[in-house]
Amino acid sequence: MTSSVLISNLTQEWIESLRRWHLELFFIPTVVITVATLLANPVLLICIFLSRALRRETRYLLVANTLTADMLFLILNLATVCCNALRAQIPWLVCELVTAVTVTAYCCAILTVTLMVVDTYAAVRWPLHYRDILPPARTHHILVGVWVLAAMYPFSILIMMEVQRGNPHEKVAVCLVLVSLGFIQVEKVVGIHIYFFVAALICASLIFYCYIRLYMVTRTHGIWQSRFSRARVTLLAHGVLLLLYFAPGFIFTMELFLFHRKDISQDVRVWISTVNMCVLMLLPRAFAPYLYGLRYREISNTLTVLLHRHRTLSQITVS
């Protein structure tokens, strides 16, 4: 059972470390990156869902799902950072619920970007049967399954913690995913490590396999010969984006491991957690909408048409 005294002591030490190193300044890049992303993502989502052709394409439905999961993650992350900066007392149950939804959104984004690579591989490997394999209706069912799969483990942990909790009305001054998961009993911590590590390993292996197979299938087509070919640039851009998506997850797994180490300074834990939460986890979500908007011609063309139509209507209204 989680001890209220331990939680209170840890949050107090965490706050002291934040003040001592002035880590509240990381609130600035968090707000800037989050606002920039929340301005771009809805625009792309509007382009996808207003275009009948785009919303019937599997790859654009996957893009829309990734952007939606990213927006949910960013909103919850910003709310958490704001509450922590203001030292707001948050009920422990609310903190755990926010933790479960945040983990769900993060895992859903990872699973969806993995499916995007698999979708590209399927489109190249079986071009004649691709639309029969992944029609829009089946894609919708797959996306629902992705959300359910991403939510199963964090919410099952939340339920088990609430069943064992002695004081459901206690409040905390610092609400962090690391703190919420770190106070689970030791045997469950091992389960969390296995969950995050195995899930990340499976996704990374699947992505690596699909990219290797894509190269082997298309190497005789001449698309890789030019140093600055579209295929090379696209592969590089998506590779960097995937690295940015996966790296914070591995760092978070390391944070969980360090959480129970007595020989690790509290300042080190606070620094790693703050940088990861306020910067590293936000970078892929900041780059994603601009990468998708620039690399997918159909989205950029739809955006251009919508802007032109809006400008024309504005001119007619003024006249």
Tab-separated table of N, CA and C in Angstrom, residues 3-76:
chain	number	residue	atom	x	y	z
A	3	SER	N	2.307	4.736	0.864
A	3	SER	CA	2.338	5.495	2.103
A	3	SER	C	2.170	6.979	1.815
A	4	SER	N	1.251	7.622	2.536
A	4	SER	CA	1.047	9.062	2.374
A	4	SER	C	2.280	9.843	2.799
A	5	VAL	N	2.957	9.337	3.810
A	5	VAL	CA	4.162	10.020	4.283
A	5	VAL	C	5.257	9.988	3.226
A	6	LEU	N	5.438	8.830	2.599
A	6	LEU	CA	6.456	8.718	1.557
A	6	LEU	C	6.153	9.635	0.384
A	7	ILE	N	4.892	9.682	-0.017
A	7	ILE	CA	4.503	10.559	-1.126
A	7	ILE	C	4.754	12.014	-0.768
A	8	SER	N	4.356	12.399	0.454
A	8	SER	CA	4.547	13.782	0.895
A	8	SER	C	6.025	14.156	0.950
A	9	ASN	N	6.848	13.250	1.484
A	9	ASN	CA	8.289	13.524	1.569
A	9	ASN	C	8.913	13.651	0.191
A	10	LEU	N	8.536	12.754	-0.722
A	10	LEU	CA	9.126	12.783	-2.053
A	10	LEU	C	8.735	14.045	-2.808
A	11	THR	N	7.452	14.412	-2.748
A	11	THR	CA	7.013	15.612	-3.454
A	11	THR	C	7.668	16.861	-2.885
A	12	GLN	N	7.870	16.895	-1.568
A	12	GLN	CA	8.534	18.037	-0.961
A	12	GLN	C	9.986	18.127	-1.428
A	13	GLU	N	10.678	16.995	-1.465
A	13	GLU	CA	12.059	16.986	-1.959
A	13	GLU	C	12.110	17.372	-3.437
A	14	TRP	N	11.124	16.928	-4.171
A	14	TRP	CA	11.063	17.250	-5.605
A	14	TRP	C	10.913	18.761	-5.798
A	15	ILE	N	10.024	19.365	-5.017
A	15	ILE	CA	9.806	20.811	-5.113
A	15	ILE	C	11.079	21.579	-4.737
A	16	GLU	N	11.763	21.124	-3.708
A	16	GLU	CA	13.011	21.783	-3.303
A	16	GLU	C	14.063	21.701	-4.398
A	17	SER	N	14.163	20.578	-5.067
A	17	SER	CA	15.121	20.442	-6.171
A	17	SER	C	14.745	21.354	-7.336
A	18	LEU	N	13.454	21.432	-7.628
A	18	LEU	CA	13.001	22.324	-8.702
A	18	LEU	C	13.358	23.779	-8.409
A	19	ARG	N	13.142	24.192	-7.172
A	19	ARG	CA	13.453	25.571	-6.791
A	19	ARG	C	14.952	25.824	-6.763
A	20	ARG	N	15.710	24.862	-6.263
A	20	ARG	CA	17.158	25.040	-6.133
A	20	ARG	C	17.835	25.215	-7.498
A	21	TRP	N	17.368	24.480	-8.482
A	21	TRP	CA	17.959	24.546	-9.827
A	21	TRP	C	17.160	25.432	-10.777
A	22	HIS	N	16.103	26.081	-10.292
A	22	HIS	CA	15.257	26.967	-11.109
A	22	HIS	C	14.725	26.235	-12.348
A	23	LEU	N	14.293	25.006	-12.144
A	23	LEU	CA	13.807	24.217	-13.259
A	23	LEU	C	12.419	24.644	-13.724
A	24	GLU	N	11.806	25.577	-13.016
A	24	GLU	CA	10.529	26.121	-13.490
A	24	GLU	C	10.679	26.809	-14.838
A	25	LEU	N	11.917	27.181	-15.186
A	25	LEU	CA	12.153	27.831	-16.481
A	25	LEU	C	11.843	26.904	-17.649
A	26	PHE	N	11.848	25.598	-17.409
A	26	PHE	CA	11.485	24.658	-18.470
A	26	PHE	C	10.003	24.779	-18.819
A	27	PHE	N	9.259	25.493	-18.006
A	27	PHE	CA	7.856	25.747	-18.316
A	27	PHE	C	7.721	26.553	-19.608
A	28	ILE	N	8.713	27.401	-19.906
A	28	ILE	CA	8.656	28.260	-21.103
A	28	ILE	C	8.687	27.433	-22.391
A	29	PRO	N	9.712	26.564	-22.613
A	29	PRO	CA	9.669	25.755	-23.840
A	29	PRO	C	8.475	24.826	-23.903
A	30	THR	N	7.993	24.373	-22.748
A	30	THR	CA	6.810	23.509	-22.751
A	30	THR	C	5.610	24.243	-23.330
A	31	VAL	N	5.389	25.471	-22.885
A	31	VAL	CA	4.250	26.253	-23.380
A	31	VAL	C	4.420	26.584	-24.855
A	32	VAL	N	5.624	27.002	-25.248
A	32	VAL	CA	5.865	27.392	-26.648
A	32	VAL	C	5.642	26.207	-27.586
A	33	ILE	N	6.256	25.064	-27.276
A	33	ILE	CA	6.133	23.894	-28.145
A	33	ILE	C	4.694	23.393	-28.181
A	34	THR	N	4.042	23.377	-27.015
A	34	THR	CA	2.668	22.889	-26.964
A	34	THR	C	1.728	23.777	-27.758
A	35	VAL	N	1.843	25.079	-27.594
A	35	VAL	CA	0.969	26.006	-28.325
A	35	VAL	C	1.196	25.897	-29.827
A	36	ALA	N	2.468	25.830	-30.259
A	36	ALA	CA	2.772	25.711	-31.688
A	36	ALA	C	2.164	24.435	-32.271
A	37	THR	N	2.232	23.358	-31.521
A	37	THR	CA	1.693	22.091	-32.004
A	37	THR	C	0.170	22.093	-32.003
A	38	LEU	N	-0.423	22.643	-30.956
A	38	LEU	CA	-1.883	22.682	-30.876
A	38	LEU	C	-2.499	23.632	-31.898
A	39	LEU	N	-1.698	24.529	-32.446
A	39	LEU	CA	-2.180	25.374	-33.538
A	39	LEU	C	-2.119	24.653	-34.880
A	40	ALA	N	-1.115	23.800	-35.048
A	40	ALA	CA	-0.909	23.122	-36.329
A	40	ALA	C	-1.760	21.863	-36.468
A	41	ASN	N	-1.853	21.062	-35.394
A	41	ASN	CA	-2.562	19.773	-35.485
A	41	ASN	C	-4.027	19.899	-35.905
A	42	PRO	N	-4.814	20.821	-35.306
A	42	PRO	CA	-6.214	20.924	-35.732
A	42	PRO	C	-6.362	21.304	-37.200
A	43	VAL	N	-5.430	22.095	-37.716
A	43	VAL	CA	-5.489	22.480	-39.130
A	43	VAL	C	-5.359	21.246	-40.021
A	44	LEU	N	-4.384	20.385	-39.695
A	44	LEU	CA	-4.212	19.164	-40.487
A	44	LEU	C	-5.400	18.221	-40.322
A	45	LEU	N	-5.930	18.134	-39.114
A	45	LEU	CA	-7.099	17.277	-38.897
A	45	LEU	C	-8.299	17.771	-39.698
A	46	ILE	N	-8.476	19.073	-39.765
A	46	ILE	CA	-9.569	19.647	-40.563
A	46	ILE	C	-9.378	19.312	-42.037
A	47	CYS	N	-8.130	19.420	-42.513
A	47	CYS	CA	-7.839	19.090	-43.916
A	47	CYS	C	-8.181	17.630	-44.214
A	48	ILE	N	-7.858	16.744	-43.297
A	48	ILE	CA	-8.097	15.321	-43.525
A	48	ILE	C	-9.580	14.997	-43.495
A	49	PHE	N	-10.317	15.517	-42.502
A	49	PHE	CA	-11.708	15.115	-42.326
A	49	PHE	C	-12.666	15.887	-43.242
A	50	LEU	N	-12.243	17.037	-43.777
A	50	LEU	CA	-13.091	17.749	-44.726
A	50	LEU	C	-12.940	17.225	-46.145
A	51	SER	N	-11.858	16.498	-46.393
A	51	SER	CA	-11.635	15.926	-47.715
A	51	SER	C	-12.102	14.475	-47.727
A	52	ARG	N	-13.068	14.169	-48.561
A	52	ARG	CA	-13.591	12.803	-48.627
A	52	ARG	C	-12.515	11.829	-49.097
A	53	ALA	N	-11.669	12.278	-50.014
A	53	ALA	CA	-10.613	11.406	-50.533
A	53	ALA	C	-9.589	11.073	-49.447
A	54	LEU	N	-9.235	12.063	-48.622
A	54	LEU	CA	-8.217	11.839	-47.598
A	54	LEU	C	-8.733	10.949	-46.481
A	55	ARG	N	-9.966	11.169	-46.054
A	55	ARG	CA	-10.461	10.376	-44.923
A	55	ARG	C	-10.821	8.948	-45.315
A	56	ARG	N	-10.697	8.625	-46.611
A	56	ARG	CA	-10.892	7.242	-47.056
A	56	ARG	C	-9.563	6.543	-47.313
A	57	GLU	N	-8.453	7.249	-47.042
A	57	GLU	CA	-7.127	6.666	-47.197
A	57	GLU	C	-6.612	6.211	-45.831
A	58	THR	N	-6.108	4.980	-45.777
A	58	THR	CA	-5.629	4.430	-44.508
A	58	THR	C	-4.504	5.269	-43.916
A	59	ARG	N	-3.542	5.686	-44.752
A	59	ARG	CA	-2.390	6.411	-44.216
A	59	ARG	C	-2.790	7.733	-43.597
A	60	TYR	N	-3.815	8.392	-44.142
A	60	TYR	CA	-4.231	9.675	-43.574
A	60	TYR	C	-5.066	9.478	-42.311
A	61	LEU	N	-5.795	8.382	-42.253
A	61	LEU	CA	-6.492	8.056	-41.003
A	61	LEU	C	-5.489	7.773	-39.888
A	62	LEU	N	-4.382	7.116	-40.237
A	62	LEU	CA	-3.329	6.865	-39.250
A	62	LEU	C	-2.668	8.173	-38.814
A	63	VAL	N	-2.453	9.072	-39.771
A	63	VAL	CA	-1.899	10.389	-39.427
A	63	VAL	C	-2.848	11.128	-38.490
A	64	ALA	N	-4.146	11.094	-38.813
A	64	ALA	CA	-5.134	11.782	-37.970
A	64	ALA	C	-5.157	11.196	-36.563
A	65	ASN	N	-5.029	9.883	-36.456
A	65	ASN	CA	-5.030	9.254	-35.137
A	65	ASN	C	-3.785	9.644	-34.341
A	66	THR	N	-2.639	9.703	-35.017
A	66	THR	CA	-1.408	10.133	-34.349
A	66	THR	C	-1.530	11.563	-33.840
A	67	LEU	N	-2.050	12.447	-34.680
A	67	LEU	CA	-2.196	13.853	-34.283
A	67	LEU	C	-3.180	13.996	-33.123
A	68	THR	N	-4.250	13.200	-33.136
A	68	THR	CA	-5.228	13.253	-32.049
A	68	THR	C	-4.610	12.785	-30.732
A	69	ALA	N	-3.875	11.668	-30.783
A	69	ALA	CA	-3.211	11.170	-29.578
A	69	ALA	C	-2.182	12.178	-29.070
A	70	ASP	N	-1.459	12.805	-29.987
A	70	ASP	CA	-0.468	13.810	-29.595
A	70	ASP	C	-1.129	15.003	-28.921
A	71	MET	N	-2.260	15.457	-29.453
A	71	MET	CA	-2.956	16.592	-28.852
A	71	MET	C	-3.427	16.263	-27.444
A	72	LEU	N	-3.978	15.066	-27.259
A	72	LEU	CA	-4.414	14.665	-25.928
A	72	LEU	C	-3.232	14.618	-24.968
A	73	PHE	N	-2.122	14.056	-25.420
A	73	PHE	CA	-0.929	13.990	-24.581
A	73	PHE	C	-0.436	15.387	-24.217
A	74	LEU	N	-0.381	16.287	-25.197
A	74	LEU	CA	0.136	17.639	-24.962
A	74	LEU	C	-0.750	18.420	-23.988
A	75	ILE	N	-2.054	18.279	-24.135
A	75	ILE	CA	-2.972	18.999	-23.241
A	75	ILE	C	-2.801	18.527	-21.801
A	76	LEU	N	-2.761	17.223	-21.606
A	76	LEU	CA	-2.590	16.685	-20.253
A	76	LEU	C	-1.211	17.025	-19.696
